[in-house]
Coordinates of C-alpha atoms in Angstrom, one line a residue:
Chain A
M1 CA -63.7 18.0 60.7
T2 CA -62.7 21.4 61.1
V3 CA -64.7 22.8 58.2
T4 CA -67.9 23.9 60.0
T5 CA -69.3 26.5 57.8
A6 CA -73.0 25.9 57.9
T7 CA -74.8 24.5 54.9
I8 CA -78.1 25.2 56.2
N9 CA -78.4 29.0 55.6
Y10 CA -82.0 29.8 56.4
T11 CA -83.8 30.5 59.8
R12 CA -84.8 27.7 62.2
E13 CA -88.4 27.2 62.6
D14 CA -88.5 28.5 66.2
Q15 CA -86.8 31.7 65.2
R16 CA -88.9 32.5 62.2
R17 CA -90.6 35.9 62.2
D18 CA -94.4 36.3 61.4
E19 CA -95.8 33.9 58.8
I20 CA -97.6 35.4 55.9
S21 CA -101.0 33.8 55.3
Y22 CA -102.2 31.8 52.4
G23 CA -104.2 33.9 50.0
S24 CA -102.7 37.3 51.0
P25 CA -101.3 39.5 48.1
V26 CA -97.6 38.9 49.1
Y27 CA -98.2 35.1 49.4
N28 CA -99.9 35.0 46.0
S29 CA -97.2 37.1 44.4
I30 CA -94.7 34.7 45.6
M31 CA -96.7 31.6 44.7
T32 CA -96.9 33.0 41.2
F33 CA -93.2 33.6 41.2
L34 CA -92.5 29.9 42.1
I35 CA -94.9 28.6 39.6
K36 CA -93.2 30.7 36.8
E37 CA -89.9 29.5 37.9
A38 CA -90.7 25.9 37.7
R39 CA -92.4 26.4 34.3
L40 CA -89.2 28.2 32.9
L41 CA -87.0 25.4 34.2
D42 CA -89.5 22.6 32.9
H43 CA -89.2 24.6 29.5
R44 CA -85.4 24.8 29.6
D45 CA -85.6 28.6 29.5
L46 CA -82.4 28.6 31.5
K47 CA -81.5 32.2 30.5
A48 CA -84.7 33.6 31.8
W49 CA -84.5 31.3 34.9
G50 CA -80.8 32.9 35.4
E51 CA -82.6 36.4 35.5
M52 CA -84.4 35.3 38.7
L53 CA -81.2 34.8 40.5
A54 CA -79.8 37.5 42.8
E55 CA -76.3 38.7 42.4
D56 CA -75.5 37.6 45.9
L57 CA -76.9 34.2 45.5
E58 CA -76.2 31.2 47.6
Y59 CA -77.5 28.1 46.1
K60 CA -76.9 24.9 48.1
C61 CA -78.0 21.3 48.3
P62 CA -76.2 19.6 51.3
V63 CA -75.8 15.8 51.2
R64 CA -78.0 13.8 53.6
M65 CA -77.0 11.1 56.1
T66 CA -79.0 8.5 57.8
R67 CA -78.7 9.2 61.6
R68 CA -80.3 7.7 64.7
V69 CA -83.5 9.4 65.1
Q70 CA -82.2 11.4 68.1
Q71 CA -80.1 13.2 65.4
F72 CA -82.8 13.7 62.9
D73 CA -82.2 17.3 62.6
E74 CA -78.5 16.7 62.0
E75 CA -78.9 14.7 58.9
F76 CA -77.3 17.3 56.6
G77 CA -73.6 17.6 56.0
T78 CA -71.2 20.3 55.1
M79 CA -70.6 18.9 51.6
G80 CA -73.2 19.4 49.0
H81 CA -74.6 18.2 45.6
F82 CA -74.7 22.1 44.8
D83 CA -72.5 24.8 46.4
D84 CA -73.0 27.7 44.2
D85 CA -72.9 31.4 43.9
H86 CA -74.2 33.5 41.1
D87 CA -71.0 33.3 38.9
S88 CA -70.7 29.7 39.1
M89 CA -74.4 29.3 38.3
M90 CA -73.8 31.5 35.2
V91 CA -71.2 29.2 34.2
R92 CA -73.5 26.2 34.5
I93 CA -76.2 28.1 32.4
V94 CA -73.6 29.2 29.7
R95 CA -72.5 25.5 29.4
L96 CA -75.7 24.2 29.1
T97 CA -77.0 26.8 26.5
T98 CA -74.2 28.0 24.5
T99 CA -72.0 25.0 23.8
N100 CA -73.1 22.2 21.6
N101 CA -71.5 19.7 23.8
A102 CA -73.2 19.7 27.1
W103 CA -74.1 15.8 26.8
S104 CA -75.6 15.3 30.2
E105 CA -78.6 17.1 28.9
D106 CA -78.5 16.6 25.2
P107 CA -80.9 14.8 24.5
A108 CA -82.6 16.9 27.2
S109 CA -84.5 15.3 30.1
R110 CA -88.2 15.9 30.3
V111 CA -88.7 17.4 33.7
R112 CA -91.7 18.3 35.8
R113 CA -91.3 20.3 38.9
F114 CA -94.5 20.2 41.2
I115 CA -94.2 23.0 43.9
T116 CA -96.6 22.6 47.0
N117 CA -96.8 23.4 50.7
V118 CA -95.6 26.9 50.2
S119 CA -95.0 28.9 53.5
V120 CA -93.9 32.6 53.6
W121 CA -92.3 34.5 56.5
E122 CA -91.3 38.0 56.9
T123 CA -87.7 38.8 57.7
D124 CA -85.8 41.7 59.2
E125 CA -85.5 43.1 55.6
P126 CA -88.9 44.8 54.6
D127 CA -88.4 43.5 50.9
E128 CA -87.3 40.1 51.8
Y129 CA -89.1 36.9 52.6
E130 CA -88.2 33.5 53.7
V131 CA -90.2 30.8 51.7
S132 CA -90.5 27.1 52.4
S133 CA -91.7 25.0 49.6
Y134 CA -91.9 21.2 48.8
L135 CA -90.6 20.1 45.4
F136 CA -91.7 16.8 43.7
L137 CA -89.6 16.4 40.5
T138 CA -90.0 13.8 37.8
R139 CA -87.3 13.4 35.2
N140 CA -87.6 11.3 32.1
R141 CA -85.1 10.8 29.4
A142 CA -84.7 9.2 25.9
E143 CA -87.0 6.1 25.7
A144 CA -87.2 5.3 29.4
K145 CA -90.4 4.0 30.5
D146 CA -90.0 5.0 34.1
Y147 CA -89.0 8.2 35.8
K148 CA -86.2 9.1 38.0
Q149 CA -87.9 10.9 41.0
L150 CA -86.7 13.3 43.5
S151 CA -88.5 15.1 46.5
A152 CA -87.2 17.8 48.6
E153 CA -87.9 20.9 50.7
R154 CA -86.6 24.1 49.6
N155 CA -85.9 26.8 51.9
D156 CA -85.5 30.1 50.0
R157 CA -84.8 33.8 50.6
L158 CA -86.6 36.1 48.0
R159 CA -86.0 39.6 47.5
M160 CA -88.5 42.1 45.9
T161 CA -86.7 44.3 43.4
K162 CA -88.1 46.7 40.7
D163 CA -87.6 43.6 38.2
G164 CA -89.7 41.3 40.4
F165 CA -88.5 38.9 42.9
K166 CA -84.9 37.3 42.9
I167 CA -83.8 34.3 44.5
V168 CA -81.2 35.2 47.2
K169 CA -80.7 32.0 48.9
R170 CA -81.8 28.4 48.2
S171 CA -81.2 25.4 50.4
I172 CA -82.5 22.2 48.8
L173 CA -83.0 19.4 51.5
L174 CA -83.3 16.2 49.7
D175 CA -85.0 13.1 51.1
Q176 CA -82.6 10.7 49.4
V177 CA -79.3 9.9 51.0
V178 CA -78.2 8.1 47.9
L179 CA -79.6 9.8 44.8
G180 CA -81.5 7.7 42.3
M181 CA -80.4 9.8 39.3
P182 CA -77.1 9.7 38.0
N183 CA -76.4 13.5 38.0
L184 CA -78.0 16.9 38.8
A185 CA -77.6 18.3 35.4
I186 CA -80.9 20.0 36.2
F187 CA -81.7 22.7 38.7
L188 CA -83.9 22.2 41.7
Chain B
M1 CA -71.8 -23.5 49.1
R2 CA -71.8 -23.6 45.2
L3 CA -71.9 -27.1 44.0
N4 CA -70.2 -26.1 40.8
P5 CA -67.7 -23.5 41.6
R6 CA -68.4 -20.3 39.4
K7 CA -64.6 -19.8 39.1
D8 CA -63.9 -23.0 37.3
F9 CA -66.8 -22.3 34.9
M10 CA -65.5 -18.8 34.3
A11 CA -61.8 -19.5 33.9
D12 CA -62.4 -20.5 30.3
A13 CA -64.9 -17.6 29.8
M14 CA -62.3 -14.9 30.7
S15 CA -60.0 -16.1 27.8
R16 CA -62.8 -15.5 25.4
L17 CA -63.8 -12.2 27.0
I18 CA -60.2 -10.7 26.8
D19 CA -58.3 -10.8 23.7
T20 CA -54.7 -10.0 24.8
E21 CA -53.3 -10.2 21.2
N22 CA -55.6 -7.6 19.9
R23 CA -56.2 -5.6 23.0
E24 CA -59.9 -5.9 23.1
V25 CA -62.4 -6.8 25.6
S26 CA -65.9 -8.2 24.7
V27 CA -68.8 -6.0 25.4
A28 CA -70.4 -9.0 27.2
A29 CA -68.3 -8.4 30.1
L30 CA -70.5 -5.3 30.8
N31 CA -73.6 -7.4 31.4
D32 CA -73.1 -10.8 32.7
P33 CA -74.8 -11.9 36.0
D34 CA -72.2 -14.9 36.4
L35 CA -69.4 -12.7 35.7
Y36 CA -70.6 -10.2 38.2
E37 CA -70.9 -12.6 40.9
L38 CA -67.3 -13.8 40.2
E39 CA -66.1 -10.1 40.3
L40 CA -67.7 -9.9 43.8
E41 CA -65.7 -12.9 44.9
Q42 CA -62.3 -12.5 43.0
I43 CA -62.2 -8.7 43.0
F44 CA -64.3 -7.0 45.6
A45 CA -63.5 -9.7 48.3
K46 CA -59.9 -9.7 47.4
A47 CA -58.7 -6.3 46.6
W48 CA -57.7 -3.4 48.8
L49 CA -60.6 -1.2 48.7
M50 CA -60.6 2.6 49.8
I51 CA -63.6 3.1 51.9
G52 CA -63.1 6.4 53.7
H53 CA -60.6 8.8 55.4
E54 CA -59.6 8.8 59.0
T55 CA -60.7 12.4 59.4
E56 CA -64.2 11.2 59.0
I57 CA -64.0 9.4 62.5
P58 CA -61.6 11.5 64.6
N59 CA -63.1 10.4 68.0
V60 CA -63.3 7.1 69.7
G61 CA -66.7 5.5 68.9
D62 CA -67.0 7.6 65.7
Y63 CA -68.2 5.4 62.8
V64 CA -69.4 5.5 59.2
V65 CA -71.1 2.7 57.3
R66 CA -69.5 1.9 53.9
L67 CA -69.7 -0.7 51.2
M68 CA -67.0 -3.1 50.1
G69 CA -68.6 -4.6 47.0
E70 CA -72.2 -5.3 48.1
D71 CA -71.1 -5.8 51.8
Q72 CA -71.7 -3.2 54.2
V73 CA -69.2 -2.5 56.7
I74 CA -68.9 -0.6 60.0
V75 CA -65.6 1.7 59.8
S76 CA -65.0 2.8 63.4
R77 CA -62.4 4.3 65.6
A78 CA -62.1 1.9 68.6
A79 CA -60.9 2.4 72.3
D80 CA -57.5 1.7 71.0
S81 CA -57.8 4.7 68.7
E82 CA -57.2 2.6 65.6
V83 CA -59.6 2.3 62.8
H84 CA -61.3 -1.1 62.6
V85 CA -63.6 -2.4 60.0
S86 CA -66.1 -4.9 60.6
L87 CA -68.9 -6.6 58.6
N88 CA -72.2 -5.0 59.4
V89 CA -73.9 -8.4 59.8
C90 CA -74.9 -9.8 63.3
P91 CA -73.2 -13.2 63.6
H92 CA -76.5 -14.3 65.2
R93 CA -79.3 -13.9 62.6
A94 CA -77.6 -11.7 59.9
M95 CA -79.3 -8.4 60.9
H96 CA -77.7 -5.3 60.3
V97 CA -76.1 -4.2 63.6
C98 CA -75.6 -0.7 62.5
L99 CA -78.6 1.2 61.0
A100 CA -77.5 4.7 60.7
D101 CA -74.8 5.6 58.2
S102 CA -72.6 7.7 60.6
G103 CA -72.5 8.6 64.4
N104 CA -70.7 7.8 67.4
A105 CA -71.3 4.7 69.5
R106 CA -69.3 2.9 72.1
V107 CA -71.4 -0.2 71.7
H108 CA -73.2 -1.4 68.7
K109 CA -76.2 -3.4 69.8
C110 CA -78.2 -5.2 67.3
I111 CA -81.8 -4.1 67.7
Y112 CA -83.2 -7.7 66.8
H113 CA -81.9 -9.8 69.6
G114 CA -79.6 -7.3 71.5
W115 CA -76.3 -9.0 70.7
A116 CA -73.8 -6.2 71.4
F117 CA -70.4 -5.4 69.8
R118 CA -67.6 -3.0 70.5
P119 CA -66.4 -0.6 67.8
D120 CA -63.5 -2.9 67.1
G121 CA -66.0 -5.6 66.3
S122 CA -65.5 -7.7 69.3
F123 CA -68.6 -9.6 70.9
I124 CA -69.4 -8.0 74.4
G125 CA -72.4 -10.4 75.0
A126 CA -76.0 -11.3 74.5
P127 CA -78.9 -10.5 76.8
V128 CA -80.0 -13.2 79.3
E129 CA -76.6 -14.8 79.0
K130 CA -77.4 -17.2 81.8
E131 CA -80.2 -18.6 79.7
Q132 CA -77.4 -19.4 77.1
M133 CA -78.7 -17.0 74.4
H134 CA -75.5 -17.5 72.4
G135 CA -75.0 -21.0 73.7
N136 CA -71.7 -22.6 74.5
I137 CA -70.7 -24.2 71.2
K138 CA -69.0 -21.1 70.3
T139 CA -66.7 -18.9 72.4
K140 CA -67.2 -15.2 72.7
E141 CA -64.0 -14.7 70.7
Q142 CA -65.6 -16.5 67.8
L143 CA -68.9 -14.5 67.9
G144 CA -67.5 -11.0 67.0
L145 CA -68.2 -9.1 63.7
K146 CA -66.4 -10.5 60.8
K147 CA -63.2 -8.3 60.6
A148 CA -61.5 -7.0 57.4
R149 CA -57.8 -6.3 57.4
V150 CA -57.3 -2.6 57.5
E151 CA -54.3 -0.3 56.5
L152 CA -54.2 3.4 56.4
F153 CA -52.3 5.3 53.7
G154 CA -52.2 9.2 53.9
G155 CA -55.2 8.9 56.3
L156 CA -57.2 7.0 53.5
I157 CA -58.7 3.9 55.0
F158 CA -58.1 0.7 52.9
A159 CA -59.6 -2.7 53.7
T160 CA -59.6 -6.1 52.3
W161 CA -61.2 -9.5 53.2
N162 CA -57.9 -11.2 51.9
H163 CA -56.1 -11.7 55.2
E164 CA -53.4 -13.7 53.6
G165 CA -52.9 -11.5 50.4
P166 CA -50.3 -8.8 49.7
S167 CA -49.9 -5.9 52.1
L168 CA -51.2 -2.4 50.8
D169 CA -47.5 -1.5 50.0
E170 CA -47.2 -4.6 47.7
W171 CA -50.6 -4.1 46.2
L172 CA -49.6 -0.5 45.2
G173 CA -46.2 -1.4 44.2
D174 CA -44.1 1.2 42.4
M175 CA -47.3 3.4 42.1
K176 CA -47.1 4.2 45.9
F177 CA -44.2 6.4 45.1
Y178 CA -46.5 8.6 42.9
Y179 CA -49.5 8.3 45.3
E180 CA -47.6 9.7 48.1
M181 CA -47.3 12.9 46.1
L182 CA -51.0 13.2 46.4
F183 CA -52.1 11.6 49.6
D184 CA -49.2 11.8 51.8
R185 CA -47.1 14.8 51.2
T186 CA -47.4 17.3 54.3
E187 CA -47.0 16.9 57.7
N188 CA -50.6 17.0 58.8
G189 CA -51.9 15.4 55.8
L190 CA -55.4 15.6 54.2
E191 CA -58.8 16.0 55.6
V192 CA -62.3 15.4 54.2
L193 CA -64.5 18.5 53.7
G194 CA -67.6 16.6 54.7
P195 CA -69.4 13.5 54.4
P196 CA -69.4 12.0 50.8
Q197 CA -71.9 12.6 47.9
R198 CA -73.6 9.4 47.0
L199 CA -75.6 8.6 43.8
T200 CA -76.7 5.7 41.7
I201 CA -75.7 5.2 38.1
D202 CA -77.3 2.6 36.1
A203 CA -74.2 1.1 34.6
N204 CA -71.7 -1.7 35.0
W205 CA -69.0 -0.7 37.5
K206 CA -66.3 -1.3 34.9
T207 CA -67.5 1.5 32.7
A208 CA -66.5 3.8 35.1
G209 CA -63.4 1.7 36.5
E210 CA -61.6 1.4 33.2
Q211 CA -62.2 5.0 32.3
S212 CA -60.5 5.9 35.7
A213 CA -57.4 4.5 34.3
C214 CA -56.2 7.6 32.3
D215 CA -58.8 7.7 29.6
G216 CA -57.4 10.7 27.9
F217 CA -59.2 10.9 24.6
H218 CA -62.8 11.3 26.2
T219 CA -61.9 14.6 27.3
L220 CA -61.9 16.2 23.8
T221 CA -65.4 15.1 22.9
L222 CA -67.4 14.1 26.0
H223 CA -66.1 17.2 27.9
G224 CA -66.1 19.3 24.9
S225 CA -68.4 21.8 26.6
V226 CA -65.8 22.5 29.2
I227 CA -63.3 23.3 26.5
D228 CA -65.8 25.3 24.8
I229 CA -66.2 27.6 27.8
G230 CA -62.5 28.0 28.0
A231 CA -61.8 25.9 31.3
M232 CA -59.3 23.4 29.7
G233 CA -57.1 25.8 27.6
G234 CA -56.6 25.5 23.8
E235 CA -58.5 27.3 21.1
S236 CA -62.0 26.0 20.4
D237 CA -61.4 25.7 16.6
T238 CA -58.3 23.6 17.0
E239 CA -59.2 21.9 20.2
H240 CA -58.3 18.3 19.1
E241 CA -54.8 19.3 18.3
S242 CA -54.0 21.9 20.7
A243 CA -55.9 21.2 24.1
P244 CA -52.5 21.5 25.8
A245 CA -53.2 19.2 28.8
M246 CA -53.4 16.2 26.4
Y247 CA -49.8 15.9 26.3
G248 CA -48.5 14.5 29.5
I249 CA -47.0 11.4 31.2
N250 CA -49.2 8.4 32.1
L251 CA -48.1 6.0 34.8
S252 CA -49.2 2.5 35.3
G253 CA -48.4 -0.3 37.8
N254 CA -50.5 -3.3 39.0
G255 CA -53.5 -1.8 37.2
H256 CA -53.2 1.5 39.0
S257 CA -52.6 4.6 37.1
L258 CA -51.8 8.2 37.1
R259 CA -51.5 11.1 34.5
C260 CA -49.1 13.7 35.1
I261 CA -49.6 17.2 33.3
P262 CA -46.4 19.0 32.7
A263 CA -45.9 22.0 35.1
D264 CA -45.0 24.2 32.2
T265 CA -48.3 23.4 30.5
S266 CA -50.3 24.3 33.6
W267 CA -48.2 27.3 34.2
S268 CA -48.6 28.8 30.8
L269 CA -52.3 28.1 30.8
A270 CA -52.7 30.0 34.0
H271 CA -50.1 32.7 33.6
G272 CA -48.9 32.9 29.7
K273 CA -45.5 31.9 28.6
G274 CA -42.8 31.9 31.1
D275 CA -39.2 30.7 31.3
L276 CA -39.0 29.5 34.9
T277 CA -36.8 26.7 36.0
P278 CA -38.8 23.7 37.3
D279 CA -37.6 24.7 41.0
E280 CA -38.7 28.3 40.5
R281 CA -42.1 27.0 39.0
L282 CA -42.6 24.7 42.0
E283 CA -42.1 27.7 44.3
A284 CA -44.4 30.1 42.1
F285 CA -46.9 27.5 41.2
P286 CA -47.1 24.5 43.7
P287 CA -48.9 21.3 42.7
P288 CA -52.6 21.1 43.1
G289 CA -53.8 21.4 46.8
I290 CA -50.5 22.8 48.1
T291 CA -50.7 26.4 48.9
K292 CA -47.5 28.6 49.2
E293 CA -47.5 28.2 53.2
L294 CA -47.6 24.4 52.6
L295 CA -44.6 24.3 50.3
P296 CA -42.1 23.9 53.1
E297 CA -43.8 20.9 54.4
L298 CA -44.0 19.4 51.0
K299 CA -40.2 19.9 50.5
K300 CA -39.5 18.4 53.9
K301 CA -41.6 15.2 53.4
M302 CA -41.1 14.4 49.7
S303 CA -37.8 12.9 48.5
A304 CA -35.7 14.7 45.9
E305 CA -36.8 12.3 43.3
Q306 CA -40.5 13.0 44.2
L307 CA -39.9 16.9 44.2
H308 CA -38.2 16.4 40.9
V309 CA -41.5 14.8 39.4
L310 CA -43.7 17.4 41.3
A311 CA -41.6 20.2 39.6
K312 CA -41.6 18.7 36.2
A313 CA -45.2 17.0 35.9
P314 CA -47.2 16.4 39.0
P315 CA -49.9 13.6 38.8
V316 CA -53.3 15.2 38.7
V317 CA -55.9 12.5 37.6
G318 CA -56.1 8.8 37.4
G319 CA -57.3 5.9 39.5
M320 CA -56.4 3.1 41.7
F321 CA -57.3 -0.4 40.8
P322 CA -60.1 -1.6 40.9
N323 CA -62.5 1.1 41.8
M324 CA -61.0 4.5 42.6
N325 CA -61.0 7.6 40.6
I326 CA -58.7 10.5 41.3
L327 CA -58.8 14.1 40.4
F328 CA -56.3 16.4 42.2
I329 CA -56.7 19.3 39.8
Y330 CA -56.1 23.1 39.5
S331 CA -59.5 24.9 39.6
P332 CA -60.5 28.6 39.9
L333 CA -61.8 29.6 43.1
R334 CA -64.7 32.1 43.6
D335 CA -62.3 34.8 44.8
G336 CA -60.8 34.8 41.4
T337 CA -57.5 33.2 42.4
L338 CA -56.4 29.8 40.9
G339 CA -56.9 27.1 43.5
S340 CA -57.6 23.4 43.4
A341 CA -60.1 20.7 43.7
L342 CA -59.0 17.5 45.4
V343 CA -61.6 14.8 44.7
L344 CA -61.6 11.0 45.1
H345 CA -64.5 8.7 43.8
T346 CA -65.2 5.1 44.6
I347 CA -67.1 2.9 42.3
M348 CA -69.2 0.3 44.3
P349 CA -71.1 -2.4 42.3
K350 CA -74.7 -2.9 42.9
G351 CA -75.5 -5.5 40.5
P352 CA -74.3 -6.1 37.0
H353 CA -76.3 -2.9 35.9
Q354 CA -75.8 -0.6 38.6
F355 CA -73.1 1.0 40.8
E356 CA -72.8 3.6 43.6
W357 CA -70.6 6.7 42.7
T358 CA -69.3 8.1 46.0
T359 CA -67.5 11.3 45.9
Y360 CA -65.0 12.7 48.6
Y361 CA -63.6 16.2 48.6
F362 CA -60.3 16.9 50.5
A363 CA -57.9 19.8 51.3
E364 CA -54.6 19.6 53.2
K365 CA -55.3 20.3 57.0
G366 CA -52.9 23.3 56.8
T367 CA -55.0 25.0 54.2
P368 CA -56.8 28.3 55.5
E369 CA -60.4 27.7 56.4
N370 CA -61.7 30.1 53.8
V371 CA -59.7 28.4 51.2
K372 CA -61.3 25.0 52.1
V373 CA -64.6 26.3 51.8
M374 CA -63.8 27.8 48.4
M375 CA -62.1 24.6 47.3
R376 CA -65.1 22.7 48.3
A377 CA -67.3 24.9 46.2
A378 CA -64.8 24.5 43.2
A379 CA -64.9 20.7 43.5
T380 CA -68.7 20.7 43.8
H381 CA -68.9 22.9 40.6
G382 CA -66.5 20.7 38.6
T383 CA -67.1 17.1 39.8
G384 CA -69.4 14.9 41.4
T385 CA -73.3 15.0 41.2
S386 CA -73.7 18.4 39.6
G387 CA -70.2 18.8 38.2
I388 CA -69.9 20.4 34.9
I389 CA -67.1 17.9 33.9
E390 CA -68.6 14.8 35.5
Q391 CA -72.1 14.9 34.8
D392 CA -71.4 14.1 31.3
D393 CA -69.5 10.9 32.3
S394 CA -72.6 9.5 34.2
D395 CA -74.6 10.0 31.2
T396 CA -72.2 7.8 29.0
W397 CA -71.8 4.7 31.3
P398 CA -75.5 3.6 31.2
H399 CA -75.4 3.6 27.4
M400 CA -72.4 1.3 27.3
T401 CA -74.1 -1.1 29.7
E402 CA -77.2 -0.8 27.6
S403 CA -75.3 -1.8 24.5
A404 CA -74.2 -5.0 26.3
K405 CA -77.8 -6.3 26.6
G406 CA -78.3 -6.8 23.0
V407 CA -77.2 -10.1 21.6
I408 CA -75.6 -8.5 18.8
G409 CA -74.2 -5.7 20.8
R410 CA -72.4 -7.9 23.2
T411 CA -70.5 -9.5 20.5
E412 CA -68.9 -6.1 19.9
T413 CA -65.6 -5.3 21.7
L414 CA -64.0 -2.5 23.6
K415 CA -60.8 -1.7 21.8
Y416 CA -57.6 -0.4 23.4
Q417 CA -55.6 0.0 20.2
A418 CA -54.1 3.3 20.7
I419 CA -50.7 2.3 21.7
L420 CA -48.0 4.7 22.7
G421 CA -45.7 2.2 24.3
E422 CA -43.4 2.6 27.3
N423 CA -41.4 5.7 26.7
R424 CA -39.7 7.1 30.0
P425 CA -38.1 10.4 29.8
A426 CA -34.4 10.3 30.7
D427 CA -34.8 12.1 33.9
W428 CA -37.8 10.3 35.0
P429 CA -37.6 8.1 38.1
D430 CA -37.3 4.2 37.1
K431 CA -40.6 3.5 38.8
A432 CA -44.0 1.9 37.2
K433 CA -44.5 2.0 33.5
V434 CA -44.1 5.3 31.9
Y435 CA -45.8 6.6 28.9
E436 CA -44.7 10.1 27.9
G437 CA -46.8 11.8 25.0
F438 CA -50.4 12.3 24.0
G439 CA -52.3 10.2 26.3
K440 CA -53.3 6.8 24.9
D441 CA -54.9 3.4 25.8
D442 CA -51.8 1.7 27.4
A443 CA -52.8 2.5 31.0
Q444 CA -56.4 1.4 30.5
W445 CA -55.2 -1.8 28.9
E446 CA -53.0 -2.5 32.1
W447 CA -56.2 -2.0 33.9
W448 CA -57.8 -4.7 32.0
L449 CA -54.8 -7.0 32.5
A450 CA -55.0 -6.5 36.2
Y451 CA -58.7 -7.3 36.1
N452 CA -57.9 -10.5 34.2
R453 CA -55.1 -11.5 36.6
L454 CA -57.5 -11.2 39.6
M455 CA -60.5 -12.8 38.0
T456 CA -58.3 -15.9 37.0
A457 CA -56.2 -16.1 40.2
D458 CA -56.6 -19.2 42.2
S459 CA -56.6 -17.8 45.5

């Protein structure tokens, strides 16, 4: 494969800058942001969620592979389930919110996004932070008794602006090689 | 060994499931455990199945593990540099020999008792051979991994368990002429843009299989949102009449199918009305996936007849019987230019009510790297897991399967009665069945006839 553009667009663990401790003002403001983001998405307020995305957004969710344990850190491929920028994300939002024909989410899924294990690091930019969080997501639709579930680690880059934090980068690292849900018509 | 061969039992059932006179298929076909078992034997163990592309395994020892029906196979490039496909089942005690889904290994050693195999599937040996671990009843030649028959076409890896059946050329028949325009049209050929997406859809595999055979009508409603946001042309208030890409040429042969969209339609959607000749248009507006730099290669590799089709109405979507879905479409790129998304899916059954939807993205190797990256993003945006087109399809197929669970629901039928009939334009090649006009059910019905033939075949 000659296409080698890295899908993983965050800093490796051993190259991170200083970690910001749990309970500090910056940490708390980021935690508040992430909880609000999950709430907006769960409530399908996609337009408000769209406002949280930076103009230079990179939103990726690489496919995962099963490798021998020696390659455990090479499990993510160059292809993704998402490979979006700000413009393409806006097209998704317009489709889901302004047409009356977006059937993958009509009737809508009932989704809960549980965000935990939030870590925050400083970056070379004074107003930008790298944030790692765990996502556990349950998705229920129509009269299904059970839930489609998904767990992932998200590696974000957040930028503080005069309008609050914006998501500049998000890499969603799924735990599933074969997704158990039939599509990602929802955002992670 | 089955005491009462399912096939004999089912031969009569098939005639009840498929009504050739009225072009209807019983909904019961979407939920029947016996029928499903027969499909695994008669279709997935007999058909040529596309299971990957050679650019996924460029080096000796590279392998990926794929599905053929519910059987796992190791697809590997062996010391002879050829692609080999071997059942991922140890002949000793049925353990999976390969536990990762991709990697590089010169030796595949079973972790259970240590039997070892080469990438071509041949048996190297077992530990403590002097103590007769593999005995002396069978020779080493007899103890290799079970080998599938393999053929490559445009780098796509096809495999079948049917060692005596038709060659891939015979299997594709007249349709190969058209598939070459997608998969085998440049000097260096296609390459994958990464390992495939894989997801699970709670639906019978045939719901996606038959749709792949040029179901045109669903575009207007199921994908209405994509028309609404202006991505398919036409005016939203008259979309049912005027979505221009609904008029085209459907092709069908041996259950395989492709849909060709007239180049002047695509051209006018992208550039407004023009009066270019077909040759001028081919120059100005090459088929999806072909950049201007690649046009000389295309012209060199394709026959005059194929170039005529590409200039008039290139194939853009369709399928390959039984379980492949094709989209080689124009798509806007993030730099604002009109580019392409080259997408193949396979539909691998996982029981009567579930299948795995696998998605591969491609580009011609000669495409500039930055364009490949944009093509991959465009393909991801439109198709596959989160694709704004295909996420609606994956919502539909489970409902159809659910309908088949009701004792009354399964007495209903799937109807293929929108008949256009064979209708070949005067200047179109005399290859495969040709249906020019508003896309109708003809090619999908041909898919079911191919299904019926395989399900009732003796060998």
